[in-house]
């Protein structure tokens, strides 16, 4: 999918602003903006990974938070046992890849089961599996249960001070850019065109001689792996993992981000995520019932711009 | 010599309704075999079972001697037969060229490549363009399927079926909704295809059927009421009563 000139301008400005965010935050005296920026990047990674499934492949998973949470808990639990495991359990180069692999491996099994269904059943079964993980972590008292698990210090990245929020913001931003480049590349590949075909007309793809299942499963696993990376960043950002990250409301929020931004456009998921994070922060200052305000905004977007914010930018 | 397609004792019921009732059918290599009958006779249901989308309750389907009754749709396409659809099934948001290139890609395999861009891959585009040329759609290659006319979409549907390089094409009403000129063009196209691919043709357009078919089988209520050469079918009183007379 080609971007329109207007979209390219908006993209360039957005990423320039994002890159300059720490200076802007400093200039207006709001260091908390940096954390907000990191959060937007992390959620954008998670939303972009969901868009690969929902927008590209036409598989509306309602359990995407599970992978985010599993990524977060992988980092948290390894750090928790670092004394027994050794110092590698605190190193980003060791634990972040595991935070990608653990969700990916589980997604291979769970995806193989979920993908036997389609439509509403697929939505419900992905939700059920995610809730299973939610209750699992609530029950795991060793790792804090309900209260969550604190990460004493961020994963070690050589050359970056663990308490440096600005440096961590750039880590998140670079991760986001890399993920977007990867997903764009995948979308344009032969594999990506097959996913697009499956979304448009699975029956036709089969009449071409394509067995869709392996492709859907690969998309499911890739999407979970990237969400796992978002989870690793998430737990590092707040130095905290809690079952809330895997709650179905988080899965729902991710879906809203993708739809708000525009299904299947990748950049849309990024803008949707950023918009949600910012709206959340702004509205939460006014009222604790921020969701009551968010609801009508969503309805308006869906009614006014059926292809989401990003689609509306593209014109046509 | 055994036939390219051999259907034996095919049966399918939907609840109380018998949609296919002990269907026997052969398609020889190099022939166009027409399957006709009134609305609801079970033609599409038969095609769906032969193509593998619908599991028969009983019966066997052999393609070139190989029993394909238990094979899923994609495996049957690889074995050499594919279908077209009565209601057009194409990738609506993709261009005509991208639609055919997708078929070419699936045929070539290698769809697990995640890195190289596919949209400018000449190994896919060149054969796809050639196929569009053949069905007369070359000038419309870069138009999205949703913006094509109904007739053009029927041409695209045929191009996509052909691009799988089948030995046997199962065509479900390729003329459906076409105007007189378009129908004539489609008829000419199918006649030219006969050299290389056998066709099981479901069609209501009797001019096309009698112009193309080497053999005709007439279905009514899921059963074969007549089968034979076009002239014999035309003269058959039972067929005239059930179908042709009404037309
Ligand atoms: N999935 C289904 N469930 C129940 N009944 C079905 C189903 N599909 C087809 N039928 C019924 O089976 C019978 C045969 O339908 P089919 O579509 O095969 O007819 P057809 O010969 O293709 O008709 P037409 O010429 O109108 O396309 C019809 O009575 C139809 O209503
Ligand atoms: Mg029919």
Coordinates of C-alpha atoms and ligand atoms in Angstrom, one line a residue:
Chain A
X1 CA 0.0 0.0 0.0
X2 CA 1.5 3.3 -1.1
X3 CA 1.3 6.4 1.0
X4 CA -0.2 9.6 -0.3
X5 CA 1.9 12.8 -0.3
X6 CA -0.1 14.1 2.5
X7 CA 0.4 11.0 4.5
X8 CA 4.2 11.1 3.9
X9 CA 4.3 14.7 5.2
X10 CA 2.3 13.8 8.3
X11 CA 4.6 10.8 8.9
X12 CA 7.7 12.9 8.5
X13 CA 6.4 15.6 10.9
X14 CA 5.2 13.0 13.4
X15 CA 8.5 11.2 13.6
X16 CA 10.5 14.4 13.7
X17 CA 8.3 15.6 16.6
X18 CA 8.7 12.2 18.3
X19 CA 12.5 12.3 17.9
X20 CA 12.6 15.8 19.4
X21 CA 10.2 14.9 22.2
X22 CA 12.8 15.0 25.0
X23 CA 13.8 18.5 24.1
X24 CA 10.1 19.6 23.7
X25 CA 9.4 18.1 27.1
X26 CA 12.3 19.9 28.6
X27 CA 11.3 23.2 27.0
X28 CA 7.7 23.1 28.4
X29 CA 8.9 21.7 31.7
X30 CA 7.0 18.4 31.4
X31 CA 9.5 15.5 31.8
X32 CA 6.5 13.2 32.1
X33 CA 5.9 13.7 28.3
X34 CA 9.0 11.5 27.8
X35 CA 7.3 8.5 29.5
X36 CA 4.2 9.2 27.6
X37 CA 6.2 9.1 24.4
X38 CA 7.8 5.8 25.4
X39 CA 4.4 4.4 26.2
X40 CA 3.1 5.5 22.8
X41 CA 6.0 3.7 21.1
X42 CA 5.4 0.5 23.0
X43 CA 1.7 0.5 22.4
X44 CA 2.3 1.3 18.8
X45 CA 4.5 -1.8 18.4
X46 CA 1.8 -3.9 20.0
X47 CA -0.9 -2.4 17.9
X48 CA 1.2 -2.7 14.7
X49 CA 1.7 -6.4 15.4
X50 CA -2.1 -6.8 15.9
X51 CA -2.7 -5.0 12.7
X52 CA -0.7 -7.7 10.9
X53 CA -3.3 -10.2 12.1
X54 CA -6.5 -8.0 12.1
X55 CA -5.8 -5.6 9.2
X56 CA -3.6 -7.7 6.9
X57 CA -4.8 -11.2 7.4
X58 CA -8.4 -10.5 8.5
X59 CA -8.0 -12.4 11.8
X60 CA -9.5 -10.3 14.6
X61 CA -7.7 -11.7 17.7
X62 CA -9.3 -10.6 20.9
X63 CA -6.5 -12.0 23.0
X64 CA -3.5 -10.0 21.8
X65 CA -2.8 -8.7 25.3
X66 CA -1.7 -12.2 26.2
X67 CA 1.5 -11.9 24.2
X68 CA 2.2 -8.5 25.5
X69 CA 1.8 -9.8 29.0
X70 CA 3.8 -12.9 28.4
X71 CA 6.7 -10.8 27.0
X72 CA 6.5 -8.6 30.1
X73 CA 6.4 -11.5 32.6
X74 CA 9.2 -13.3 30.8
X75 CA 11.5 -10.3 31.5
X76 CA 10.0 -9.8 35.0
X77 CA 10.3 -13.5 36.1
X78 CA 13.8 -13.9 34.7
X79 CA 14.9 -10.8 36.6
X80 CA 13.1 -12.1 39.7
X81 CA 15.3 -15.3 39.6
X82 CA 18.5 -13.5 38.5
X83 CA 20.2 -14.4 41.7
X84 CA 19.9 -18.1 40.9
X85 CA 20.1 -17.8 37.2
X86 CA 23.1 -15.6 37.0
X87 CA 23.6 -12.1 35.6
X88 CA 22.5 -12.9 32.1
X89 CA 18.9 -12.9 33.4
X90 CA 19.2 -9.1 33.7
X91 CA 20.8 -8.5 30.3
X92 CA 18.6 -7.1 27.5
X93 CA 20.5 -9.1 24.9
X94 CA 19.5 -12.3 26.6
X95 CA 16.0 -11.7 28.1
X96 CA 14.4 -9.6 25.3
X97 CA 14.9 -12.3 22.7
X98 CA 13.3 -14.7 25.2
X99 CA 10.4 -12.3 25.7
X100 CA 9.9 -12.6 21.9
X101 CA 10.4 -16.4 21.8
X102 CA 8.2 -17.4 24.7
X103 CA 5.0 -15.8 23.3
X104 CA 5.9 -17.0 19.8
X105 CA 6.2 -20.6 20.9
X106 CA 3.0 -20.5 22.9
X107 CA 1.3 -18.7 19.9
X108 CA 2.3 -21.6 17.7
X109 CA 0.4 -24.0 19.9
X110 CA -2.5 -21.8 20.7
X111 CA -2.7 -20.4 17.2
X112 CA -2.9 -23.9 15.8
X113 CA -6.0 -24.5 18.0
X114 CA -7.7 -21.0 17.5
X115 CA -7.2 -21.0 13.7
X116 CA -9.4 -24.1 13.4
X117 CA -12.3 -21.6 14.0
X118 CA -13.2 -18.4 12.2
X119 CA -15.4 -15.4 12.6
X120 CA -17.0 -14.9 16.0
X121 CA -15.6 -18.2 17.3
X122 CA -12.1 -17.1 16.6
X123 CA -12.7 -13.9 18.5
X124 CA -14.1 -15.8 21.4
X125 CA -11.5 -18.5 21.6
X126 CA -8.6 -16.0 21.4
X127 CA -10.3 -14.1 24.2
X128 CA -10.6 -17.3 26.2
X129 CA -7.0 -18.2 25.9
X130 CA -5.9 -14.7 26.9
X131 CA -8.1 -14.8 30.0
X132 CA -6.6 -18.1 30.9
X133 CA -3.2 -16.5 31.0
X134 CA -4.7 -13.6 33.0
X135 CA -6.0 -15.9 35.7
X136 CA -2.8 -17.9 35.6
X137 CA -0.8 -14.8 36.6
X138 CA -3.4 -13.7 39.1
X139 CA -3.0 -17.1 40.7
X140 CA 0.8 -17.1 40.7
X141 CA 1.4 -15.6 44.1
X142 CA 5.2 -16.1 43.8
X143 CA 5.2 -13.5 41.1
X144 CA 2.9 -11.1 43.0
X145 CA -0.4 -12.4 41.9
X146 CA -2.9 -9.6 41.7
X147 CA -0.4 -7.0 42.8
X148 CA 2.0 -7.6 40.0
X149 CA 5.7 -8.0 39.8
X150 CA 8.2 -5.2 40.3
X151 CA 11.2 -5.1 38.1
X152 CA 13.9 -3.7 40.4
X153 CA 16.0 -2.3 37.6
X154 CA 15.7 -2.1 33.8
X155 CA 17.3 -4.7 31.6
X156 CA 20.9 -3.9 31.1
X157 CA 21.8 -2.4 27.8
X158 CA 25.5 -1.6 27.4
X159 CA 26.1 2.1 27.3
X160 CA 22.7 3.1 28.6
X161 CA 22.1 4.0 32.2
X162 CA 19.1 2.1 33.6
X163 CA 17.5 5.2 35.2
X164 CA 17.9 7.3 32.1
X165 CA 14.3 7.8 30.9
X166 CA 15.3 9.8 27.8
X167 CA 17.7 7.0 26.7
X168 CA 15.0 4.5 27.3
X169 CA 12.6 6.5 25.2
X170 CA 15.0 6.3 22.3
X171 CA 15.4 2.6 22.8
X172 CA 11.6 2.4 22.4
X173 CA 11.6 4.7 19.4
X174 CA 14.3 2.7 17.6
X175 CA 12.5 -0.5 18.4
X176 CA 9.3 0.9 16.9
X177 CA 11.0 2.1 13.7
X178 CA 12.7 -1.3 13.3
X179 CA 9.4 -3.1 13.8
X180 CA 7.6 -0.9 11.3
X181 CA 10.3 -1.4 8.7
X182 CA 10.1 -5.1 9.2
X183 CA 6.3 -5.2 9.0
X184 CA 6.3 -3.1 5.9
X185 CA 8.8 -5.3 4.3
X186 CA 6.8 -8.4 5.2
X187 CA 3.6 -6.8 4.0
X188 CA 5.1 -6.3 0.6
X189 CA 6.6 -9.7 0.3
X190 CA 5.1 -12.8 -1.3
X191 CA 4.1 -13.9 2.2
X192 CA 2.4 -10.6 2.8
X193 CA 0.5 -10.7 -0.4
X194 CA -0.8 -14.1 0.5
X195 CA -2.0 -12.8 3.9
X196 CA -3.8 -9.9 2.1
X197 CA -5.4 -12.4 -0.3
X198 CA -6.6 -14.6 2.6
X199 CA -8.2 -11.5 4.1
X200 CA -9.9 -10.5 0.9
X201 CA -11.2 -13.9 -0.1
X202 CA -10.0 -17.1 1.5
X203 CA -12.2 -19.2 -0.7
X204 CA -10.6 -17.9 -3.8
X205 CA -7.1 -18.4 -2.4
X206 CA -8.0 -22.1 -1.9
X207 CA -9.3 -22.3 -5.4
X208 CA -5.9 -21.1 -6.5
X209 CA -4.3 -24.1 -4.7
X210 CA -3.3 -22.4 -1.5
X211 CA -3.7 -24.1 1.8
X212 CA -4.2 -21.0 4.1
X213 CA -3.5 -22.6 7.5
X214 CA 0.3 -22.4 7.6
X215 CA 0.2 -18.8 6.5
X216 CA -2.3 -17.8 9.0
X217 CA -0.4 -19.6 11.7
X218 CA 2.9 -17.9 10.7
X219 CA 1.1 -14.5 10.8
X220 CA -0.3 -15.4 14.3
X221 CA 3.2 -16.4 15.6
X222 CA 5.0 -13.4 14.1
X223 CA 2.4 -11.1 15.5
X224 CA 2.7 -12.6 19.0
X225 CA 6.5 -12.4 18.8
X226 CA 6.4 -8.7 18.1
X227 CA 3.8 -8.2 20.8
X228 CA 6.3 -10.0 23.1
X229 CA 8.9 -7.4 22.3
X230 CA 6.4 -4.7 23.2
X231 CA 5.8 -6.5 26.4
X232 CA 9.5 -6.5 27.2
X233 CA 9.6 -2.8 26.7
X234 CA 6.4 -2.3 28.6
X235 CA 7.7 -4.0 31.8
X236 CA 11.0 -2.0 31.5
X237 CA 9.2 1.3 31.0
X238 CA 7.1 1.0 34.2
X239 CA 9.5 -1.4 36.0
X240 CA 6.3 -3.3 36.7
X241 CA 4.4 -6.2 35.2
X242 CA 0.8 -6.9 36.4
X243 CA -2.0 -9.1 35.2
X244 CA -3.7 -5.9 34.0
X245 CA -1.4 -6.1 31.0
X246 CA -3.0 -9.4 29.9
X247 CA -6.6 -8.4 30.8
X248 CA -9.2 -8.5 28.1
X249 CA -9.6 -4.8 28.3
X250 CA -6.0 -4.4 27.1
X251 CA -6.8 -6.7 24.1
X252 CA -9.8 -4.5 23.5
X253 CA -7.8 -1.4 23.7
X254 CA -5.3 -2.7 21.2
X255 CA -8.2 -3.5 18.8
X256 CA -9.6 0.0 19.2
X257 CA -6.1 1.4 18.4
X258 CA -6.0 -0.5 15.2
X259 CA -9.5 0.3 14.1
X260 CA -9.1 4.0 15.2
X261 CA -6.0 4.4 13.1
X262 CA -7.3 2.4 10.1
X263 CA -7.2 -1.3 9.6
X264 CA -4.4 -2.8 7.6
X265 CA -2.4 0.4 7.0
X266 CA 0.3 -0.3 9.6
X267 CA 0.9 3.4 10.1
X268 CA -2.7 3.7 11.2
X269 CA -2.0 1.4 14.1
X270 CA 0.8 3.6 15.1
X271 CA -1.3 6.7 15.1
X272 CA -4.2 4.9 16.7
X273 CA -1.9 3.8 19.6
X274 CA -0.4 7.3 20.0
X275 CA -3.9 8.8 19.9
X276 CA -5.2 6.4 22.6
X277 CA -2.2 6.9 24.9
X278 CA -2.5 10.7 24.6
X279 CA -6.3 10.8 24.9
X280 CA -6.0 8.5 27.9
X281 CA -3.5 10.8 29.6
X282 CA -5.4 14.0 28.8
X283 CA -8.9 12.7 29.6
X284 CA -7.7 11.0 32.8
X285 CA -6.7 14.5 34.1
X286 CA -10.1 15.9 33.6
X287 CA -12.2 13.0 34.9
X288 CA -11.6 9.5 36.2
X289 CA -14.5 8.4 34.0
X290 CA -12.3 9.1 30.9
X291 CA -13.8 6.1 29.1
X292 CA -17.2 7.9 28.9
X293 CA -15.5 10.6 26.9
X294 CA -13.5 8.2 24.8
X295 CA -16.5 6.2 23.7
X296 CA -18.2 9.0 21.7
X297 CA -14.8 10.0 20.2
X298 CA -14.5 6.4 18.9
X299 CA -18.0 6.3 17.6
X300 CA -17.3 9.6 15.8
X301 CA -14.1 8.3 14.2
X302 CA -15.8 5.1 13.0
X303 CA -18.7 7.0 11.6
X304 CA -16.8 9.9 10.0
X305 CA -13.7 8.0 8.8
X306 CA -14.5 4.4 8.1
X307 CA -10.9 3.7 7.1
X308 CA -9.7 5.3 10.3
X309 CA -7.7 8.4 11.0
X310 CA -4.9 7.3 8.7
X311 CA -7.2 6.3 5.9
X312 CA -8.9 9.8 6.1
X313 CA -5.5 11.4 5.7
X314 CA -4.9 9.4 2.6
X315 CA -8.0 10.9 1.0
X316 CA -10.1 9.0 -1.6
Chain B
X1 CA -9.1 -45.7 -21.5
X2 CA -10.3 -44.1 -18.3
X3 CA -11.7 -40.6 -18.3
X4 CA -9.9 -37.6 -17.0
X5 CA -12.6 -37.1 -14.4
X6 CA -14.7 -39.9 -13.2
X7 CA -17.5 -39.3 -10.7
X8 CA -19.3 -42.3 -9.4
X9 CA -22.3 -42.5 -7.2
X10 CA -22.0 -39.0 -5.8
X11 CA -24.6 -38.2 -3.2
X12 CA -25.3 -35.2 -1.0
X13 CA -28.3 -34.2 1.0
X14 CA -29.1 -31.0 2.9
X15 CA -31.4 -32.2 5.6
X16 CA -34.4 -33.6 3.8
X17 CA -33.4 -32.2 0.4
X18 CA -31.4 -34.5 -1.9
X19 CA -29.2 -32.2 -3.8
X20 CA -27.0 -34.8 -5.5
X21 CA -28.6 -38.2 -6.1
X22 CA -26.2 -40.9 -7.3
X23 CA -24.4 -38.8 -9.8
X24 CA -22.2 -40.5 -12.4
X25 CA -20.3 -38.3 -14.7
X26 CA -17.2 -38.6 -16.9
X27 CA -15.2 -35.8 -18.5
X28 CA -12.7 -37.0 -21.2
X29 CA -9.4 -35.2 -21.8
X30 CA -9.9 -32.6 -24.5
X31 CA -13.7 -32.4 -24.3
X32 CA -16.2 -29.9 -23.1
X33 CA -18.9 -31.6 -21.1
X34 CA -21.9 -29.5 -20.3
X35 CA -23.9 -30.0 -17.1
X36 CA -27.3 -28.4 -17.5
X37 CA -30.6 -28.4 -15.7
X38 CA -33.2 -26.1 -14.1
X39 CA -32.5 -23.8 -11.2
X40 CA -31.9 -25.9 -8.1
X41 CA -31.1 -29.0 -10.0
X42 CA -27.8 -29.4 -8.0
X43 CA -25.3 -28.2 -10.6
X44 CA -23.4 -25.9 -8.3
X45 CA -23.6 -28.5 -5.5
X46 CA -22.0 -31.1 -7.8
X47 CA -19.2 -28.6 -8.8
X48 CA -18.5 -27.8 -5.2
X49 CA -18.1 -31.5 -4.4
X50 CA -15.9 -32.2 -7.4
X51 CA -13.8 -29.2 -6.5
X52 CA -13.5 -30.3 -2.9
X53 CA -15.4 -27.5 -1.1
X54 CA -18.3 -29.7 -0.1
X55 CA -17.9 -33.2 1.3
X56 CA -20.1 -35.7 -0.5
X57 CA -22.2 -38.1 1.7
X58 CA -21.2 -40.9 -0.7
X59 CA -19.4 -41.6 -3.9
X60 CA -16.0 -41.3 -5.4
X61 CA -14.2 -38.7 -7.5
X62 CA -11.2 -39.7 -9.6
X63 CA -9.0 -37.3 -11.5
X64 CA -6.7 -39.0 -14.1
X65 CA -7.2 -42.3 -12.2
X66 CA -6.3 -40.8 -8.8
X67 CA -8.9 -41.0 -6.1
X68 CA -9.3 -37.3 -4.9
X69 CA -12.5 -37.8 -2.9
X70 CA -10.8 -37.1 0.4
X71 CA -8.4 -34.3 -0.8
X72 CA -9.0 -30.7 0.3
X73 CA -9.5 -28.0 -2.3
X74 CA -5.8 -26.8 -2.6
X75 CA -4.6 -30.4 -3.1
X76 CA -7.1 -30.9 -5.9
X77 CA -5.9 -27.8 -7.6
X78 CA -2.4 -29.1 -7.4
X79 CA -3.7 -32.4 -8.8
X80 CA -4.9 -30.4 -11.8
X81 CA -8.4 -29.2 -11.4
X82 CA -9.9 -25.9 -10.3
X83 CA -13.3 -24.2 -10.4
X84 CA -14.7 -20.8 -11.3
X85 CA -17.6 -19.4 -9.3
X86 CA -21.2 -18.6 -10.3
X87 CA -20.9 -15.6 -8.1
X88 CA -17.6 -13.9 -8.9
X89 CA -14.9 -14.6 -6.4
X90 CA -11.9 -12.5 -6.9
X91 CA -9.7 -10.3 -4.7
X92 CA -11.8 -7.2 -5.0
X93 CA -9.3 -4.6 -3.7
X94 CA -6.4 -5.9 -5.8
X95 CA -5.8 -5.0 -9.4
X96 CA -6.6 -7.5 -12.2
X97 CA -2.9 -8.0 -12.7
X98 CA -2.3 -8.6 -9.0
X99 CA -5.1 -11.1 -8.9
X100 CA -3.6 -13.2 -11.6
X101 CA -0.1 -12.7 -10.3
X102 CA -1.3 -14.1 -7.0
X103 CA -2.4 -17.3 -8.7
X104 CA 0.9 -17.5 -10.5
X105 CA 2.7 -17.1 -7.1
X106 CA 0.7 -19.8 -5.5
X107 CA 1.3 -22.1 -8.5
X108 CA 5.0 -21.5 -8.4
X109 CA 5.1 -22.1 -4.6
X110 CA 7.6 -20.1 -2.5
X111 CA 5.0 -18.1 -0.8
X112 CA 6.9 -18.3 2.4
X113 CA 9.3 -15.6 1.3
X114 CA 9.0 -12.8 3.8
X115 CA 11.5 -10.3 2.6
X116 CA 11.7 -9.6 -1.2
X117 CA 8.9 -7.3 -2.5
X118 CA 6.4 -9.2 -4.7
X119 CA 4.7 -6.4 -6.5
X120 CA 7.5 -5.9 -9.0
X121 CA 8.5 -9.5 -9.4
X122 CA 8.6 -10.1 -13.2
X123 CA 8.5 -13.9 -12.6
X124 CA 5.0 -13.3 -11.4
X125 CA 4.0 -10.4 -13.5
X126 CA 5.1 -11.6 -16.9
X127 CA 2.9 -14.7 -17.0
X128 CA 0.1 -12.8 -15.3
X129 CA 0.1 -10.2 -18.1
X130 CA 0.2 -12.9 -20.7
X131 CA -2.9 -14.5 -19.2
X132 CA -4.8 -11.2 -19.0
X133 CA -3.9 -10.7 -22.7
X134 CA -5.4 -14.1 -23.5
X135 CA -8.7 -13.4 -21.9
X136 CA -8.8 -9.9 -23.4
X137 CA -8.2 -8.0 -20.2
X138 CA -4.7 -6.6 -20.9
X139 CA -5.8 -3.0 -21.2
X140 CA -7.4 -3.2 -17.7
X141 CA -4.5 -4.8 -15.9
X142 CA -4.0 -2.0 -13.4
X143 CA -7.7 -1.5 -12.5
X144 CA -8.8 -2.8 -9.1
X145 CA -11.2 -5.7 -9.5
X146 CA -14.0 -3.8 -7.7
X147 CA -13.8 -1.1 -10.4
X148 CA -14.1 -3.6 -13.3
X149 CA -17.4 -4.1 -15.1
X150 CA -19.3 -7.3 -14.3
X151 CA -18.2 -8.8 -17.7
X152 CA -14.6 -8.0 -17.1
X153 CA -14.7 -9.6 -13.7
X154 CA -16.0 -12.8 -15.4
X155 CA -13.0 -12.6 -17.7
X156 CA -10.8 -12.2 -14.7
X157 CA -12.4 -15.1 -13.0
X158 CA -11.6 -17.3 -16.0
X159 CA -8.0 -15.9 -16.2
X160 CA -7.5 -16.8 -12.5
X161 CA -8.8 -20.4 -13.0
X162 CA -6.6 -20.8 -16.1
X163 CA -3.5 -19.5 -14.4
X164 CA -3.5 -22.5 -12.1
X165 CA -2.6 -24.5 -15.3
X166 CA -5.4 -27.0 -14.8
X167 CA -6.0 -30.2 -16.8
X168 CA -9.7 -29.8 -15.9
X169 CA -11.7 -26.6 -15.5
X170 CA -14.9 -26.7 -13.6
X171 CA -16.8 -23.6 -14.8
X172 CA -19.9 -22.6 -13.0
X173 CA -21.9 -20.4 -15.3
X174 CA -19.1 -18.3 -16.9
X175 CA -21.7 -16.4 -19.0
X176 CA -23.9 -15.5 -16.0
X177 CA -25.0 -11.8 -16.3
X178 CA -23.1 -11.2 -19.6
X179 CA -24.6 -9.3 -22.5
X180 CA -24.9 -10.9 -26.0
X181 CA -21.6 -9.7 -27.3
X182 CA -19.7 -10.5 -24.1
X183 CA -21.3 -14.0 -24.1
X184 CA -20.2 -14.5 -27.7
X185 CA -16.6 -13.5 -26.8
X186 CA -16.6 -15.8 -23.8
X187 CA -17.9 -18.6 -26.0
X188 CA -15.1 -18.0 -28.5
X189 CA -12.6 -18.0 -25.7
X190 CA -13.7 -21.3 -24.3
X191 CA -13.8 -22.9 -27.7
X192 CA -10.1 -21.9 -28.1
X193 CA -9.3 -23.3 -24.7
X194 CA -10.5 -26.7 -25.7
X195 CA -7.2 -27.6 -27.2
X196 CA -5.4 -27.6 -23.9
X197 CA -7.9 -28.1 -21.1
X198 CA -10.9 -30.2 -20.5
X199 CA -14.0 -28.4 -19.2
X200 CA -17.0 -29.3 -17.2
X201 CA -19.3 -26.5 -18.1
X202 CA -22.4 -25.5 -16.0
X203 CA -24.3 -23.0 -18.1
X204 CA -27.9 -21.8 -18.6
X205 CA -27.0 -20.1 -21.9
X206 CA -28.2 -22.8 -24.3
X207 CA -26.6 -21.1 -27.4
X208 CA -23.3 -21.3 -25.7
X209 CA -23.9 -24.9 -24.5
X210 CA -24.8 -26.2 -27.9
X211 CA -22.0 -24.3 -29.6
X212 CA -19.4 -25.7 -27.2
X213 CA -20.3 -29.0 -25.7
X214 CA -19.1 -32.3 -27.0
X215 CA -21.4 -34.0 -24.5
X216 CA -24.3 -32.8 -22.3
X217 CA -25.5 -34.2 -19.0
X218 CA -28.9 -33.0 -17.8
X219 CA -29.6 -32.9 -14.1
X220 CA -33.0 -32.6 -12.4
X221 CA -33.5 -32.9 -8.7
X222 CA -29.9 -34.0 -8.3
X223 CA -30.3 -37.0 -10.7
X224 CA -29.1 -37.4 -14.3
X225 CA -32.2 -37.6 -16.5
X226 CA -30.2 -37.7 -19.8
X227 CA -26.7 -37.7 -21.0
X228 CA -25.2 -37.8 -24.5
X229 CA -24.4 -35.9 -27.6
X230 CA -25.9 -32.5 -28.1
X231 CA -28.2 -33.6 -30.9
X232 CA -29.6 -36.4 -28.9
X233 CA -30.1 -34.2 -25.9
X234 CA -31.9 -31.6 -27.9
X235 CA -34.3 -34.3 -29.2
X236 CA -34.8 -36.0 -25.9
X237 CA -38.5 -35.6 -24.8
X238 CA -37.7 -35.9 -21.1
X239 CA -35.2 -33.1 -21.4
X240 CA -37.6 -30.9 -23.4
X241 CA -40.2 -31.4 -20.7
X242 CA -37.9 -30.8 -17.7
X243 CA -35.8 -28.0 -19.1
X244 CA -35.5 -27.0 -22.7
X245 CA -39.2 -26.8 -23.3
X246 CA -39.5 -24.2 -20.6
X247 CA -36.7 -22.2 -22.1
Ligands
LIG1 N1 -25.6 -25.2 1.7 C1 -26.8 -25.6 1.4 N2 -27.7 -25.9 2.4 C2 -29.0 -26.3 2.1 N3 -29.5 -26.4 0.9 C3 -28.6 -26.1 -0.1 C4 -27.3 -25.7 0.1 N4 -26.7 -25.5 -1.1 C5 -27.6 -25.8 -2.1 N5 -28.8 -26.1 -1.5 C6 -30.0 -26.6 -2.2 O1 -29.6 -27.6 -3.0 C7 -30.3 -27.5 -4.3 C8 -29.3 -27.5 -5.4 O2 -28.7 -26.2 -5.4 P1 -27.6 -25.8 -6.4 O3 -27.1 -24.5 -6.0 O4 -26.6 -26.9 -6.6 O5 -28.5 -25.7 -7.7 P2 -28.0 -25.2 -9.2 O6 -28.3 -26.3 -10.1 O7 -26.6 -24.7 -9.2 O8 -29.0 -24.0 -9.4 P3 -28.8 -22.6 -10.3 O9 -29.0 -23.0 -11.7 O10 -29.9 -21.8 -9.7 O11 -27.5 -22.1 -10.0 C9 -31.2 -26.3 -4.2 O12 -32.5 -26.7 -3.8 C10 -30.6 -25.5 -3.1 O13 -31.5 -24.7 -2.4
LIG2 MG1 -25.7 -22.9 -9.5

